[in-house]
Coordinates of N, CA and C in Angstrom, one line a residue:
X1 N 37.9 24.8 38.9 CA 36.7 24.0 39.1 C 35.7 24.2 38.0
X2 N 35.4 25.5 37.7 CA 34.5 25.8 36.6 C 35.0 25.3 35.3
X3 N 36.3 25.4 35.1 CA 36.9 25.0 33.8 C 36.8 23.5 33.6
X4 N 36.9 22.7 34.7 CA 36.8 21.3 34.7 C 35.4 20.8 34.3
X5 N 34.4 21.5 34.9 CA 33.0 21.2 34.6 C 32.6 21.5 33.2
X6 N 33.2 22.6 32.7 CA 32.9 23.1 31.3 C 33.5 22.1 30.3
X7 N 34.7 21.6 30.6 CA 35.4 20.7 29.7 C 34.7 19.3 29.7
X8 N 34.1 18.9 30.8 CA 33.3 17.7 30.9 C 32.1 17.8 30.0
X9 N 31.4 19.0 30.1 CA 30.2 19.2 29.4 C 30.5 19.2 27.9
X10 N 31.6 19.9 27.5 CA 31.9 20.0 26.1 C 32.3 18.6 25.6
X11 N 33.0 17.8 26.4 CA 33.3 16.4 26.0 C 32.1 15.6 25.7
X12 N 31.1 15.7 26.6 CA 29.9 15.0 26.5 C 29.1 15.4 25.2
X13 N 29.1 16.7 25.0 CA 28.4 17.2 23.8 C 29.1 16.7 22.5
X14 N 30.4 16.7 22.5 CA 31.2 16.3 21.4 C 30.9 14.8 21.1
X15 N 30.8 14.0 22.1 CA 30.4 12.6 21.9 C 29.0 12.5 21.3
X16 N 28.1 13.2 21.8 CA 26.7 13.2 21.3 C 26.6 13.6 19.9
X17 N 27.3 14.7 19.5 CA 27.3 15.3 18.2 C 28.0 14.4 17.2
X18 N 29.0 13.8 17.6 CA 29.8 13.0 16.7 C 29.2 11.6 16.4
X19 N 28.2 11.2 17.2 CA 27.5 10.0 16.9 C 26.8 10.0 15.6
X20 N 27.0 9.1 14.7 CA 26.3 9.1 13.4 C 24.9 8.6 13.4
X21 N 24.5 7.8 14.4 CA 23.2 7.2 14.5 C 22.5 7.6 15.8
X22 N 21.2 7.8 15.8 CA 20.5 8.0 17.0 C 20.0 6.6 17.5
X23 N 20.0 6.3 18.7 CA 19.6 5.1 19.2 C 18.4 5.3 20.2
X24 N 17.5 4.3 20.2 CA 16.4 4.4 21.1 C 16.2 3.0 21.8
X25 N 15.9 3.0 23.0 CA 15.6 1.8 23.7 C 14.6 2.1 24.8
X26 N 14.3 1.1 25.5 CA 13.3 1.3 26.6 C 12.4 0.1 26.7
X27 N 11.7 0.0 27.8 CA 10.8 -1.1 27.9 C 11.5 -2.4 28.0
X28 N 12.8 -2.3 28.4 CA 13.6 -3.6 28.5 C 14.1 -4.1 27.2
X29 N 13.9 -3.4 26.1 CA 14.4 -3.9 24.8 C 15.8 -3.5 24.6
X30 N 16.4 -4.1 23.6 CA 17.8 -3.8 23.2 C 17.8 -2.4 22.6
X31 N 19.0 -1.7 22.7 CA 19.1 -0.5 22.0 C 19.1 -0.7 20.5
X32 N 18.4 0.1 19.8 CA 18.3 -0.1 18.3 C 18.3 1.3 17.7
X33 N 18.6 1.4 16.4 CA 18.5 2.7 15.7 C 17.0 3.2 15.8
X34 N 16.9 4.5 16.1 CA 15.6 5.1 16.2 C 15.0 5.1 14.8
X35 N 13.6 4.9 14.7 CA 13.0 4.9 13.4 C 13.1 6.3 12.7
X36 N 13.2 6.2 11.4 CA 13.1 7.4 10.6 C 11.9 7.4 9.7
X37 N 11.1 8.4 9.7 CA 9.9 8.4 9.0 C 10.0 9.2 7.7
X38 N 9.3 8.7 6.6 CA 9.4 9.3 5.3 C 8.4 10.5 5.3
X39 N 7.3 10.5 6.1 CA 6.3 11.5 6.1 C 6.5 12.4 7.4
X40 N 6.6 13.7 7.2 CA 6.7 14.6 8.3 C 5.4 14.8 8.9
X41 N 5.3 14.6 10.2 CA 4.0 14.8 10.9 C 3.6 16.2 11.1
X42 N 2.4 16.6 10.8 CA 1.9 17.9 10.8 C 1.0 18.0 12.1
X43 N 1.5 18.7 13.1 CA 0.7 18.8 14.3 C -0.3 20.0 14.3
X44 N -1.3 20.0 15.2 CA -2.3 21.1 15.3 C -2.5 21.3 16.7
X45 N -2.7 22.6 17.1 CA -3.0 23.0 18.5 C -4.5 22.7 18.8
X46 N -4.7 22.7 20.1 CA -6.1 22.6 20.6 C -6.9 23.8 20.1
X47 N -6.3 25.0 20.1 CA -7.0 26.2 19.7 C -7.5 26.1 18.3
X48 N -6.6 25.6 17.4 CA -6.9 25.4 16.0 C -8.0 24.3 15.9
X49 N -7.9 23.3 16.6 CA -8.9 22.2 16.6 C -10.3 22.7 17.0
X50 N -10.3 23.5 18.0 CA -11.6 24.1 18.5 C -12.3 24.9 17.5
X51 N -11.6 25.5 16.6 CA -12.2 26.3 15.5 C -12.7 25.4 14.4
X52 N -12.2 24.2 14.3 CA -12.6 23.3 13.3 C -13.8 22.3 13.6
X53 N -14.1 22.2 15.0 CA -15.1 21.3 15.4 C -16.4 21.7 14.8
X54 N -17.1 20.8 14.2 CA -18.4 21.1 13.6 C -18.4 21.6 12.1
X55 N -17.2 21.8 11.6 CA -17.0 22.3 10.2 C -17.2 21.1 9.3
X56 N -17.8 21.4 8.1 CA -18.0 20.4 7.1 C -16.7 20.0 6.5
X57 N -16.6 18.7 6.2 CA -15.4 18.2 5.5 C -14.1 18.2 6.4
X58 N -14.3 18.3 7.7 CA -13.1 18.1 8.6 C -13.4 16.8 9.4
X59 N -12.5 15.9 9.4 CA -12.7 14.6 10.0 C -11.8 14.4 11.2
X60 N -12.5 14.1 12.4 CA -11.7 13.8 13.6 C -11.7 12.4 13.9
X61 N -10.5 11.8 14.3 CA -10.3 10.4 14.6 C -9.7 10.3 15.9
X62 N -10.4 9.6 16.8 CA -10.0 9.3 18.2 C -9.3 7.9 18.2
X63 N -8.0 7.9 18.5 CA -7.2 6.7 18.4 C -6.9 6.2 19.9
X64 N -7.8 6.3 20.8 CA -7.7 5.9 22.1 C -8.2 4.5 22.3
X65 N -8.1 4.0 23.5 CA -8.8 2.7 23.9 C -10.3 2.9 23.9
X66 N -11.0 1.8 23.8 CA -12.5 1.9 23.9 C -13.0 2.5 25.2
X67 N -12.2 2.2 26.3 CA -12.6 2.7 27.6 C -12.4 4.2 27.7
X68 N -11.4 4.7 27.1 CA -11.1 6.2 27.1 C -12.1 6.9 26.2
X69 N -12.4 6.2 25.1 CA -13.4 6.8 24.1 C -14.8 6.9 24.8
X70 N -15.1 5.9 25.6 CA -16.4 5.9 26.3 C -16.5 7.1 27.3
X71 N -15.4 7.5 27.8 CA -15.4 8.6 28.8 C -15.7 10.0 28.1
X72 N -15.6 10.1 26.8 CA -15.9 11.3 26.1 C -14.8 11.6 25.0
X73 N -15.3 12.2 23.9 CA -14.4 12.4 22.8 C -14.8 13.8 22.2
X74 N -13.9 14.3 21.3 CA -14.1 15.6 20.7 C -15.4 15.4 19.8
X75 N -16.3 16.4 19.9 CA -17.6 16.3 19.2 C -17.4 16.0 17.7
X76 N -18.1 14.9 17.2 CA -18.0 14.5 15.8 C -16.9 13.5 15.5
X77 N -16.0 13.2 16.5 CA -14.9 12.3 16.3 C -15.4 10.9 16.1
X78 N -14.6 10.2 15.3 CA -14.9 8.8 15.0 C -13.9 7.9 15.7
X79 N -14.4 6.8 16.3 CA -13.5 5.9 17.0 C -12.6 5.1 16.0
X80 N -11.3 5.2 16.0 CA -10.4 4.7 15.0 C -9.9 3.4 15.2
X81 N -9.8 2.9 16.5 CA -9.2 1.6 16.8 C -10.0 0.4 16.4
X82 N -10.3 0.2 15.1 CA -11.1 -0.9 14.6 C -10.3 -1.6 13.6
X83 N -10.6 -2.9 13.3 CA -9.8 -3.6 12.3 C -9.9 -3.0 10.9
X84 N -11.1 -2.6 10.6 CA -11.4 -2.1 9.2 C -11.3 -0.6 9.2
X85 N -10.3 0.0 9.8 CA -10.2 1.5 9.9 C -10.1 2.2 8.6
X86 N -9.6 1.5 7.5 CA -9.5 2.1 6.2 C -10.9 2.5 5.7
X87 N -12.0 1.8 6.1 CA -13.3 2.1 5.7 C -13.8 3.4 6.3
X88 N -13.2 3.9 7.4 CA -13.6 5.1 8.0 C -13.1 6.4 7.3
X89 N -12.1 6.2 6.5 CA -11.4 7.3 5.8 C -12.3 7.9 4.7
X90 N -12.2 9.2 4.5 CA -13.0 9.9 3.5 C -12.4 9.5 2.1
X91 N -13.3 9.6 1.1 CA -12.9 9.2 -0.3 C -11.9 10.3 -0.8
X92 N -12.1 11.6 -0.4 CA -11.3 12.7 -0.8 C -10.0 12.6 -0.1
X93 N -8.9 12.4 -0.8 CA -7.5 12.3 -0.2 C -7.0 13.6 0.2
X94 N -7.7 14.7 -0.1 CA -7.2 16.1 0.3 C -8.1 16.6 1.5
X95 N -9.0 15.8 2.0 CA -9.9 16.2 3.1 C -9.0 16.4 4.4
X96 N -9.4 17.4 5.2 CA -8.7 17.6 6.4 C -9.1 16.6 7.5
X97 N -8.0 15.9 8.0 CA -8.2 14.8 9.0 C -7.3 15.1 10.2
X98 N -8.0 15.0 11.4 CA -7.2 15.3 12.6 C -7.3 14.1 13.5
X99 N -6.1 13.6 13.9 CA -6.0 12.4 14.8 C -5.5 12.9 16.2
X100 N -6.0 12.2 17.2 CA -5.6 12.4 18.5 C -5.7 11.2 19.4
X101 N -5.0 11.1 20.4 CA -5.1 10.0 21.4 C -5.2 10.5 22.8
X102 N -4.5 10.0 23.8 CA -4.7 10.4 25.2 C -4.0 11.8 25.5
X103 N -2.7 11.8 25.2 CA -1.9 13.0 25.6 C -0.6 13.0 24.9
X104 N 0.3 13.9 25.3 CA 1.6 13.9 24.6 C 2.5 12.7 24.8
X105 N 2.2 11.9 25.8 CA 2.9 10.6 26.0 C 2.4 9.5 25.1
X106 N 1.3 9.6 24.6 CA 0.7 8.6 23.7 C 1.1 8.8 22.3
X107 N 1.5 7.8 21.6 CA 1.9 8.0 20.2 C 1.0 7.2 19.2
X108 N -0.1 6.7 19.7 CA -1.1 6.0 18.8 C -1.6 6.8 17.7
X109 N -1.9 8.1 18.0 CA -2.4 9.0 16.9 C -1.3 9.3 15.9
X110 N -0.1 9.4 16.4 CA 1.1 9.6 15.4 C 1.2 8.5 14.5
X111 N 1.1 7.3 15.0 CA 1.2 6.1 14.2 C 0.0 6.0 13.2
X112 N -1.2 6.3 13.7 CA -2.4 6.3 12.8 C -2.2 7.3 11.7
X113 N -1.8 8.5 12.1 CA -1.7 9.6 11.1 C -0.6 9.2 10.0
X114 N 0.5 8.6 10.4 CA 1.5 8.2 9.4 C 1.0 7.1 8.5
X115 N 0.2 6.2 9.0 CA -0.4 5.1 8.2 C -1.3 5.7 7.2
X116 N -2.1 6.7 7.6 CA -3.0 7.3 6.6 C -2.2 8.1 5.6
X117 N -1.2 8.8 6.0 CA -0.4 9.6 5.0 C 0.3 8.6 4.0
X118 N 0.6 7.4 4.4 CA 1.2 6.4 3.5 C 0.2 6.0 2.4
X119 N -1.1 6.2 2.7 CA -2.2 5.8 1.8 C -2.4 7.0 0.8
X120 N -1.7 8.1 0.9 CA -1.8 9.2 0.0 C -2.6 10.3 0.4
X121 N -3.1 10.3 1.7 CA -3.9 11.5 2.2 C -2.9 12.6 2.5
X122 N -3.3 13.8 2.1 CA -2.4 15.0 2.1 C -2.6 16.0 3.2
X123 N -3.8 16.0 3.8 CA -4.1 17.0 4.8 C -4.3 16.4 6.2
X124 N -3.3 15.7 6.6 CA -3.4 14.9 7.9 C -2.7 15.7 9.0
X125 N -3.4 15.9 10.1 CA -2.8 16.6 11.3 C -2.9 15.7 12.5
X126 N -2.1 16.0 13.5 CA -2.1 15.3 14.7 C -2.1 16.2 15.9
X127 N -3.0 16.0 16.9 CA -3.1 16.9 18.0 C -2.4 16.3 19.2
X128 N -1.2 16.8 19.5 CA -0.4 16.2 20.6 C -1.1 16.2 22.0
X129 N -1.8 17.2 22.3 CA -2.4 17.3 23.7 C -3.5 16.2 23.9
X130 N -4.0 15.7 22.9 CA -5.0 14.6 23.1 C -6.2 14.9 23.8
X131 N -7.0 13.9 24.2 CA -8.3 14.1 24.8 C -8.1 14.6 26.3
X132 N -7.0 14.2 26.9 CA -6.8 14.7 28.3 C -6.5 16.2 28.3
X133 N -5.7 16.7 27.3 CA -5.5 18.2 27.2 C -6.8 18.9 26.8
X134 N -7.6 18.3 26.0 CA -8.9 18.8 25.6 C -9.8 19.0 26.8
X135 N -9.9 18.0 27.6 CA -10.7 18.0 28.8 C -10.2 19.0 29.8
X136 N -8.9 19.0 30.0 CA -8.3 19.9 31.0 C -8.5 21.4 30.6
X137 N -8.7 21.6 29.4 CA -9.0 23.0 28.9 C -10.5 23.3 28.9
X138 N -11.3 22.4 29.6 CA -12.7 22.5 29.7 C -13.5 22.6 28.4
X139 N -13.0 21.9 27.4 CA -13.7 21.9 26.1 C -14.8 20.9 26.1
X140 N -15.8 21.1 25.3 CA -16.9 20.2 25.2 C -16.5 18.8 24.6
X141 N -17.1 17.8 25.2 CA -16.9 16.4 24.7 C -18.3 15.8 24.5
X142 N -18.3 14.7 23.7 CA -19.5 13.9 23.4 C -19.2 12.5 24.0
X143 N -20.3 11.8 24.3 CA -20.1 10.4 24.7 C -20.9 9.5 23.8
X144 N -20.4 8.3 23.6 CA -21.2 7.4 22.6 C -22.6 7.1 23.1

């Protein structure tokens, strides 16, 4: 019995490993190759972010909806979901920039961070825990 279960598991693993492409689907869409990104995303923890709040030349960008932004944001953060978002970016392409959205299920900050990296910015970070994680940790927020 144990041997049969183990051989099933190994067979499944073999199929997964031998697949040459990764596929992603969901939301009712067709299965398609998962996107590959040319820029590696550099994440940052809430603890690291907390040490950077209020520091000069560190830019925080909130990539949430306007409703979520209005409920509170990391002190000093700028609302990023605007049409002319490129005007919000610092002139210094080496400036430290931190992007966040709602939580680990939200990928808006990942998308924004990658778009900024494509423009040549070199010190771009993304905080996966987002504003919900920030609030759950009882960290200070500001309101517009």
